[in-house]
């Protein structure tokens, strides 16, 4: 009989715990008050904090050498839930700057490091703000500028129609870019 490796033995436990945690988080999310309620922000921040911890643990588990599809699915579900809740929190009247920043980055498809580099900020500052830290006045001003820039997208979003996918003629292919 083949001996089970520690990684293979841990995966079902990791997935089971992630599923239990996600059940609790989705129940807590469903019970959140309206975004205009004064209790919304403190309650959403507790849930987001827990989801960040779950996401980090699952990201670490996904980096292991012997990974199972269940761990990847659990990580994907945790990330999707976190992103959806951050979108909801960022749209609330009392949204934190970090929540707005996260959603702006998410829509711009930028990592914290990429966005920070583009704005001349420290990546750890963005991570800290997105985790609920309070910025200094100067940091807040710079981050608001970044959010505004990302909100504009720098480049207008492209809406592609089915007919927009026409192929270029072969003679227009530039081999120097390949």
PDB file of C-alpha atoms in Angstrom:
ATOM      1  CA  UNK A   1       0.000   0.000   0.000  1.00  0.00           C
ATOM      2  CA  UNK A   2       1.403   3.409  -0.975  1.00  0.00           C
ATOM      3  CA  UNK A   3       2.124   5.757   1.859  1.00  0.00           C
ATOM      4  CA  UNK A   4       0.089   8.963   1.788  1.00  0.00           C
ATOM      5  CA  UNK A   5       2.210  12.122   1.657  1.00  0.00           C
ATOM      6  CA  UNK A   6       1.520  14.823   4.271  1.00  0.00           C
ATOM      7  CA  UNK A   7       0.377  17.248   1.578  1.00  0.00           C
ATOM      8  CA  UNK A   8      -2.219  14.825   0.197  1.00  0.00           C
ATOM      9  CA  UNK A   9      -3.512  14.127   3.684  1.00  0.00           C
ATOM     10  CA  UNK A  10      -3.862  17.812   4.537  1.00  0.00           C
ATOM     11  CA  UNK A  11      -5.780  18.882   1.438  1.00  0.00           C
ATOM     12  CA  UNK A  12      -9.168  17.418   2.432  1.00  0.00           C
ATOM     13  CA  UNK A  13      -8.813  18.957   5.893  1.00  0.00           C
ATOM     14  CA  UNK A  14      -7.913  22.348   4.410  1.00  0.00           C
ATOM     15  CA  UNK A  15     -10.849  22.202   2.004  1.00  0.00           C
ATOM     16  CA  UNK A  16     -13.256  21.114   4.750  1.00  0.00           C
ATOM     17  CA  UNK A  17     -12.191  23.945   7.031  1.00  0.00           C
ATOM     18  CA  UNK A  18     -12.401  26.444   4.169  1.00  0.00           C
ATOM     19  CA  UNK A  19     -15.921  25.262   3.341  1.00  0.00           C
ATOM     20  CA  UNK A  20     -16.972  25.636   6.983  1.00  0.00           C
ATOM     21  CA  UNK A  21     -15.474  29.122   7.155  1.00  0.00           C
ATOM     22  CA  UNK A  22     -17.131  30.152   3.889  1.00  0.00           C
ATOM     23  CA  UNK A  23     -20.472  28.916   5.207  1.00  0.00           C
ATOM     24  CA  UNK A  24     -20.095  31.169   8.253  1.00  0.00           C
ATOM     25  CA  UNK A  25     -18.957  34.134   6.148  1.00  0.00           C
ATOM     26  CA  UNK A  26     -21.780  33.832   3.623  1.00  0.00           C
ATOM     27  CA  UNK A  27     -24.282  33.592   6.484  1.00  0.00           C
ATOM     28  CA  UNK A  28     -22.780  36.712   8.092  1.00  0.00           C
ATOM     29  CA  UNK A  29     -22.825  38.533   4.740  1.00  0.00           C
ATOM     30  CA  UNK A  30     -26.483  37.634   4.210  1.00  0.00           C
ATOM     31  CA  UNK A  31     -27.265  39.077   7.664  1.00  0.00           C
ATOM     32  CA  UNK A  32     -25.529  42.416   7.024  1.00  0.00           C
ATOM     33  CA  UNK A  33     -27.723  45.474   7.436  1.00  0.00           C
ATOM     34  CA  UNK A  34     -28.375  47.923   4.619  1.00  0.00           C
ATOM     35  CA  UNK A  35     -25.292  49.837   3.450  1.00  0.00           C
ATOM     36  CA  UNK A  36     -26.821  53.046   4.852  1.00  0.00           C
ATOM     37  CA  UNK A  37     -27.050  51.554   8.358  1.00  0.00           C
ATOM     38  CA  UNK A  38     -24.424  52.755  10.855  1.00  0.00           C
ATOM     39  CA  UNK A  39     -23.693  49.123  11.763  1.00  0.00           C
ATOM     40  CA  UNK A  40     -22.839  48.124   8.190  1.00  0.00           C
ATOM     41  CA  UNK A  41     -19.221  49.310   8.116  1.00  0.00           C
ATOM     42  CA  UNK A  42     -18.037  47.812  11.436  1.00  0.00           C
ATOM     43  CA  UNK A  43     -19.731  44.505  10.681  1.00  0.00           C
ATOM     44  CA  UNK A  44     -18.439  44.314   7.117  1.00  0.00           C
ATOM     45  CA  UNK A  45     -14.904  45.083   8.315  1.00  0.00           C
ATOM     46  CA  UNK A  46     -14.997  42.095  10.700  1.00  0.00           C
ATOM     47  CA  UNK A  47     -16.088  39.794   7.876  1.00  0.00           C
ATOM     48  CA  UNK A  48     -13.485  41.204   5.486  1.00  0.00           C
ATOM     49  CA  UNK A  49     -10.766  40.691   8.096  1.00  0.00           C
ATOM     50  CA  UNK A  50     -11.721  37.042   8.448  1.00  0.00           C
ATOM     51  CA  UNK A  51     -11.910  36.567   4.688  1.00  0.00           C
ATOM     52  CA  UNK A  52      -8.429  38.091   4.325  1.00  0.00           C
ATOM     53  CA  UNK A  53      -7.083  35.507   6.797  1.00  0.00           C
ATOM     54  CA  UNK A  54      -8.834  32.673   4.980  1.00  0.00           C
ATOM     55  CA  UNK A  55      -7.578  33.936   1.623  1.00  0.00           C
ATOM     56  CA  UNK A  56      -3.996  34.123   2.957  1.00  0.00           C
ATOM     57  CA  UNK A  57      -4.159  30.590   4.380  1.00  0.00           C
ATOM     58  CA  UNK A  58      -5.574  29.179   1.157  1.00  0.00           C
ATOM     59  CA  UNK A  59      -3.005  31.091  -0.918  1.00  0.00           C
ATOM     60  CA  UNK A  60      -0.260  29.531   1.212  1.00  0.00           C
ATOM     61  CA  UNK A  61      -1.858  26.095   0.813  1.00  0.00           C
ATOM     62  CA  UNK A  62      -2.108  26.593  -2.954  1.00  0.00           C
ATOM     63  CA  UNK A  63       1.640  27.286  -3.104  1.00  0.00           C
ATOM     64  CA  UNK A  64       2.464  23.812  -1.790  1.00  0.00           C
ATOM     65  CA  UNK A  65       3.973  21.284  -4.142  1.00  0.00           C
ATOM     66  CA  UNK A  66       1.166  18.719  -3.979  1.00  0.00           C
ATOM     67  CA  UNK A  67      -1.978  20.630  -4.539  1.00  0.00           C
ATOM     68  CA  UNK A  68      -5.479  19.303  -5.068  1.00  0.00           C
ATOM     69  CA  UNK A  69      -8.171  20.899  -7.210  1.00  0.00           C
ATOM     70  CA  UNK A  70     -10.291  21.280  -4.068  1.00  0.00           C
ATOM     71  CA  UNK A  71      -7.807  23.729  -2.551  1.00  0.00           C
ATOM     72  CA  UNK A  72      -7.769  25.805  -5.740  1.00  0.00           C
ATOM     73  CA  UNK A  73     -11.574  25.849  -5.860  1.00  0.00           C
ATOM     74  CA  UNK A  74     -11.730  26.911  -2.200  1.00  0.00           C
ATOM     75  CA  UNK A  75      -9.191  29.697  -2.843  1.00  0.00           C
ATOM     76  CA  UNK A  76     -11.149  30.883  -5.871  1.00  0.00           C
ATOM     77  CA  UNK A  77     -14.388  30.921  -3.877  1.00  0.00           C
ATOM     78  CA  UNK A  78     -12.784  32.851  -1.001  1.00  0.00           C
ATOM     79  CA  UNK A  79     -11.300  35.421  -3.401  1.00  0.00           C
ATOM     80  CA  UNK A  80     -14.586  35.831  -5.252  1.00  0.00           C
ATOM     81  CA  UNK A  81     -16.516  36.290  -1.994  1.00  0.00           C
ATOM     82  CA  UNK A  82     -13.945  38.822  -0.738  1.00  0.00           C
ATOM     83  CA  UNK A  83     -14.033  40.776  -4.005  1.00  0.00           C
ATOM     84  CA  UNK A  84     -17.838  40.851  -4.039  1.00  0.00           C
ATOM     85  CA  UNK A  85     -18.018  42.040  -0.437  1.00  0.00           C
ATOM     86  CA  UNK A  86     -15.358  44.702  -1.052  1.00  0.00           C
ATOM     87  CA  UNK A  87     -17.413  45.946  -4.025  1.00  0.00           C
ATOM     88  CA  UNK A  88     -20.464  46.214  -1.783  1.00  0.00           C
ATOM     89  CA  UNK A  89     -18.491  47.908   1.004  1.00  0.00           C
ATOM     90  CA  UNK A  90     -16.841  50.372  -1.401  1.00  0.00           C
ATOM     91  CA  UNK A  91     -20.250  51.419  -2.728  1.00  0.00           C
ATOM     92  CA  UNK A  92     -21.562  52.150   0.776  1.00  0.00           C
ATOM     93  CA  UNK A  93     -21.862  55.789   1.893  1.00  0.00           C
ATOM     94  CA  UNK A  94     -19.364  55.234   4.741  1.00  0.00           C
ATOM     95  CA  UNK A  95     -16.861  53.305   2.596  1.00  0.00           C
ATOM     96  CA  UNK A  96     -13.278  53.266   3.802  1.00  0.00           C
ATOM     97  CA  UNK A  97     -10.577  54.620   1.513  1.00  0.00           C
ATOM     98  CA  UNK A  98      -8.938  51.191   1.412  1.00  0.00           C
ATOM     99  CA  UNK A  99     -12.167  49.565   0.236  1.00  0.00           C
ATOM    100  CA  UNK A 100     -12.505  52.114  -2.556  1.00  0.00           C
ATOM    101  CA  UNK A 101      -8.849  51.598  -3.479  1.00  0.00           C
ATOM    102  CA  UNK A 102      -9.206  47.819  -3.619  1.00  0.00           C
ATOM    103  CA  UNK A 103     -12.196  48.023  -5.943  1.00  0.00           C
ATOM    104  CA  UNK A 104     -10.492  50.600  -8.182  1.00  0.00           C
ATOM    105  CA  UNK A 105      -7.464  48.285  -8.456  1.00  0.00           C
ATOM    106  CA  UNK A 106      -9.689  45.279  -9.049  1.00  0.00           C
ATOM    107  CA  UNK A 107     -11.461  46.999 -11.933  1.00  0.00           C
ATOM    108  CA  UNK A 108      -8.144  48.235 -13.343  1.00  0.00           C
ATOM    109  CA  UNK A 109      -6.735  44.682 -13.069  1.00  0.00           C
ATOM    110  CA  UNK A 110      -3.673  45.917 -11.145  1.00  0.00           C
ATOM    111  CA  UNK A 111      -1.845  44.413  -8.187  1.00  0.00           C
ATOM    112  CA  UNK A 112      -1.127  46.581  -5.157  1.00  0.00           C
ATOM    113  CA  UNK A 113       2.517  46.736  -6.215  1.00  0.00           C
ATOM    114  CA  UNK A 114       1.681  47.809  -9.775  1.00  0.00           C
ATOM    115  CA  UNK A 115      -0.755  50.499  -8.639  1.00  0.00           C
ATOM    116  CA  UNK A 116       1.644  51.753  -5.966  1.00  0.00           C
ATOM    117  CA  UNK A 117       4.560  51.947  -8.391  1.00  0.00           C
ATOM    118  CA  UNK A 118       2.444  53.856 -10.890  1.00  0.00           C
ATOM    119  CA  UNK A 119       1.450  56.397  -8.242  1.00  0.00           C
ATOM    120  CA  UNK A 120       4.803  56.658  -6.478  1.00  0.00           C
ATOM    121  CA  UNK A 121       3.455  54.989  -3.321  1.00  0.00           C
ATOM    122  CA  UNK A 122       4.659  52.039  -1.256  1.00  0.00           C
ATOM    123  CA  UNK A 123       2.909  48.752  -2.051  1.00  0.00           C
ATOM    124  CA  UNK A 124       2.722  47.941   1.652  1.00  0.00           C
ATOM    125  CA  UNK A 125       0.797  51.201   2.163  1.00  0.00           C
ATOM    126  CA  UNK A 126      -1.895  50.022  -0.247  1.00  0.00           C
ATOM    127  CA  UNK A 127      -2.014  46.597   1.412  1.00  0.00           C
ATOM    128  CA  UNK A 128      -2.320  48.244   4.836  1.00  0.00           C
ATOM    129  CA  UNK A 129      -5.099  50.590   3.690  1.00  0.00           C
ATOM    130  CA  UNK A 130      -7.007  47.751   2.063  1.00  0.00           C
ATOM    131  CA  UNK A 131      -6.718  45.847   5.355  1.00  0.00           C
ATOM    132  CA  UNK A 132      -8.392  48.722   7.207  1.00  0.00           C
ATOM    133  CA  UNK A 133      -5.502  50.940   8.308  1.00  0.00           C
ATOM    134  CA  UNK A 134      -5.995  54.711   8.407  1.00  0.00           C
ATOM    135  CA  UNK A 135      -3.734  56.819   6.159  1.00  0.00           C
ATOM    136  CA  UNK A 136      -2.051  60.105   6.992  1.00  0.00           C
ATOM    137  CA  UNK A 137      -3.502  63.187   5.292  1.00  0.00           C
ATOM    138  CA  UNK A 138      -0.753  63.178   2.647  1.00  0.00           C
ATOM    139  CA  UNK A 139      -1.205  59.462   1.993  1.00  0.00           C
ATOM    140  CA  UNK A 140      -4.975  59.901   1.739  1.00  0.00           C
ATOM    141  CA  UNK A 141      -4.549  62.700  -0.803  1.00  0.00           C
ATOM    142  CA  UNK A 142      -2.201  60.576  -2.931  1.00  0.00           C
ATOM    143  CA  UNK A 143      -4.434  57.517  -2.691  1.00  0.00           C
ATOM    144  CA  UNK A 144      -7.526  59.531  -3.646  1.00  0.00           C
ATOM    145  CA  UNK A 145      -5.628  60.735  -6.719  1.00  0.00           C
ATOM    146  CA  UNK A 146      -4.755  57.144  -7.564  1.00  0.00           C
ATOM    147  CA  UNK A 147      -8.378  56.046  -7.148  1.00  0.00           C
ATOM    148  CA  UNK A 148      -9.522  58.888  -9.386  1.00  0.00           C
ATOM    149  CA  UNK A 149      -6.960  57.945 -12.033  1.00  0.00           C
ATOM    150  CA  UNK A 150      -7.919  54.277 -11.882  1.00  0.00           C
ATOM    151  CA  UNK A 151     -11.605  55.192 -11.918  1.00  0.00           C
ATOM    152  CA  UNK A 152     -11.071  56.925 -15.207  1.00  0.00           C
ATOM    153  CA  UNK A 153      -9.147  53.862 -16.213  1.00  0.00           C
ATOM    154  CA  UNK A 154      -6.517  55.901 -17.987  1.00  0.00           C
ATOM    155  CA  UNK A 155      -7.872  54.345 -21.175  1.00  0.00           C
ATOM    156  CA  UNK A 156     -11.593  54.102 -21.888  1.00  0.00           C
ATOM    157  CA  UNK A 157     -13.013  50.611 -21.522  1.00  0.00           C
ATOM    158  CA  UNK A 158     -13.412  48.864 -24.854  1.00  0.00           C
ATOM    159  CA  UNK A 159     -16.790  47.412 -25.689  1.00  0.00           C
ATOM    160  CA  UNK A 160     -16.261  44.758 -28.321  1.00  0.00           C
ATOM    161  CA  UNK A 161     -19.020  43.649 -30.614  1.00  0.00           C
ATOM    162  CA  UNK A 162     -19.033  40.355 -32.433  1.00  0.00           C
ATOM    163  CA  UNK A 163     -18.007  42.127 -35.665  1.00  0.00           C
ATOM    164  CA  UNK A 164     -15.013  43.789 -33.988  1.00  0.00           C
ATOM    165  CA  UNK A 165     -12.976  40.585 -34.124  1.00  0.00           C
ATOM    166  CA  UNK A 166     -11.985  40.867 -37.784  1.00  0.00           C
ATOM    167  CA  UNK A 167      -8.585  39.491 -38.666  1.00  0.00           C
ATOM    168  CA  UNK A 168      -5.866  41.756 -39.930  1.00  0.00           C
ATOM    169  CA  UNK A 169      -4.484  40.968 -43.365  1.00  0.00           C
ATOM    170  CA  UNK A 170      -1.376  38.789 -43.209  1.00  0.00           C
ATOM    171  CA  UNK A 171       0.767  41.506 -44.802  1.00  0.00           C
ATOM    172  CA  UNK A 172       0.053  43.799 -41.837  1.00  0.00           C
ATOM    173  CA  UNK A 173       1.698  41.363 -39.413  1.00  0.00           C
ATOM    174  CA  UNK A 174       4.841  42.874 -37.947  1.00  0.00           C
ATOM    175  CA  UNK A 175       7.289  40.070 -37.162  1.00  0.00           C
ATOM    176  CA  UNK A 176       9.429  42.400 -35.065  1.00  0.00           C
ATOM    177  CA  UNK A 177       6.813  42.331 -32.300  1.00  0.00           C
ATOM    178  CA  UNK A 178       6.504  38.544 -32.256  1.00  0.00           C
TER     179      UNK A 178
END
